[in-house]
Amino acid sequence: MKYEKVIGLEVHAELSTETKIFCSCKNEFGSDQNTNVCPVCLSMPGMLPVLNRKVVEYGVRAGIALGCDIPNFSKMDRKNYTYPDLSKSYQISQFEFPLCKRGCVEIDVDGQTRKIGITRIHIEEDAGKLLHQSGYSRVDYNRGGVPLIEIVTEPDLRSAEEVKVFLESIKANLEFIGVSDCKMQEGSLRCDVNISVRPESQKEFGTRAELKNLNSFSAIFRAIDYESNRQIDVLESGEKVMQETRRWDDTQGKSYPMRDKEEAHDYRYFPDPDLVPIYLEDNEIQDIRDSMPELPAAKKQRYIGEFSLSDYDASILTNSKFTAEYFEQCVLQYPNPKAVCNYIMVDLLKMLNESGMEASQIPVPAGDLCGLLKLLEDGVVNSSVGKQVFEEMFKTGKPPEQIVEEKGLKQIDDTDAIHELVLRIIRDNPKPAADYRSGNAKAMTFFVGQVMKATNGKANPKTVNELVKKELDG
Ligand code: ADP
Ligand code: MG
Ligand code: ZN
């Protein structure tokens, strides 16, 4: 029997406000342990939280970007559970009245557009971080009280590929509107995956499992794959899937049921009496709406329309705020969008990928890439030397002109000199020359290759091709 996956996500993103959600401690990643803390975020008895208005603003921005309704009224609730990373034994979150409701994100997968419903977005505090050692654990409360948004989707996703595109879209949107840096490796974007399977002909959803502890895109995809197969096996053997929370073990590539205590779902939510409700006037919501930047989806359409980029290229460039900004800066200085796009898509992204760097770390200034494109356009270097120059720019941060100068990489355009070289190489290699003349057209590439090699790749390839052909044919 064929089965279909049904997936809903709970995405947590840390907001990049200056300070925490209920106190004025710094919201900063990577500080020494337990240095960004105060009685409020250490949850000392009797301390009073005060809601950071930036958190509300950021949450609303996220809601608008993801097409949500923004109600005028919302409030904070206590979610009760005991765990050492949260010493007051409740997390301040939202339950009945979240900040944003009923949104929608469109994703394109395999040439099809699908609408993924957003159930709600709420704001809450993060817990501290447990640092497990052998035999004991330590707690770092720097993360305690860091503001989070939780984005809950409808069970609208149907494959790991859709989850990937959806998460990339969430990441791009949050990055563009400047509310989160969405670094999965630093834990500022985290995601729980709810998944069930059903026979393809069946309307009703199957029973779901919730997978926790997914810290990377690859973990998410492997977990979806593993868990859907596990559920199919359960169904095929005539048993029932249990509704449960499971922990993903990335090293073993398996999911395990969580211990009862961890999955106790009775949180006994109740209103937090220490915090006043949040009232947002229509004009306040409108002000935030008016301050929104161009969002990735609109940017993508603009790139297609204004710069005639392909759908694919435009998607990749607008997948990250940093590549989009970089592309736009380049186009301002070198108004040939296609050429700029090609260099970013092929060479820059390849180098970033190979060096394990993020789009936020592009080491080549936009002006330098434009400088290189100019050198290529003017024929100062040929395209293969251009790639060599670019690699050097990427590694050393030096401008292209300097690299070309220092390494003597200028293209050789001196037709007479190239001609002489062509004649000599043909004379020295009578066999391939005879092969060519007896009908083996491919033998020509041998001569072009030899000439390029003799000039360290610097000869103008067009001239070389023309002259080799002329001499062999003549
Ligand atoms: P809970 O409060 O127990 O987490 P929710 O109803 O809020 O339950 O659902 C949480 C997530 O589970 C949502 O993202 C939702 O889309 C997803 N979900 C609900 N039912 C299913 C199902 N049958 N299969 C897959 N995902 C589901
Ligand atoms: Mg849940
Ligand atoms: Zn604090």
Short mmCIF file of N, CA and C in Angstrom, two decimals, residues 81-87 128 130 139 141:
data_model
loop_
_atom_site.label_atom_id
_atom_site.label_comp_id
_atom_site.label_asym_id
_atom_site.label_seq_id
_atom_site.Cartn_x
_atom_site.Cartn_y
_atom_site.Cartn_z
N TYR A 81 5.63 23.29 34.25
CA TYR A 81 6.34 22.02 34.23
C TYR A 81 7.64 22.19 35.01
N THR A 82 8.15 21.09 35.49
CA THR A 82 9.36 21.17 36.30
C THR A 82 10.54 20.58 35.54
N TYR A 83 11.56 21.36 35.44
CA TYR A 83 12.78 20.88 34.80
C TYR A 83 13.90 21.83 35.23
N PRO A 84 15.11 21.34 35.40
CA PRO A 84 16.15 22.21 35.98
C PRO A 84 16.52 23.43 35.14
N ASP A 85 16.11 23.43 33.84
CA ASP A 85 16.48 24.60 33.04
C ASP A 85 15.51 25.77 33.25
N LEU A 86 14.52 25.55 34.13
CA LEU A 86 13.49 26.58 34.35
C LEU A 86 13.15 26.56 35.83
N SER A 87 13.91 27.33 36.63
CA SER A 87 13.85 27.07 38.07
C SER A 87 12.54 27.50 38.71
N GLY A 128 16.75 28.02 30.39
CA GLY A 128 18.22 27.96 30.41
C GLY A 128 18.71 26.76 29.62
N LEU A 130 20.96 23.29 29.58
CA LEU A 130 21.62 22.29 30.42
C LEU A 130 22.91 21.83 29.74
N VAL A 139 23.76 24.17 34.67
CA VAL A 139 22.77 24.98 33.98
C VAL A 139 23.35 26.36 33.68
N TYR A 141 22.04 29.94 32.68
CA TYR A 141 20.79 30.70 32.58
C TYR A 141 20.89 31.90 31.64
#
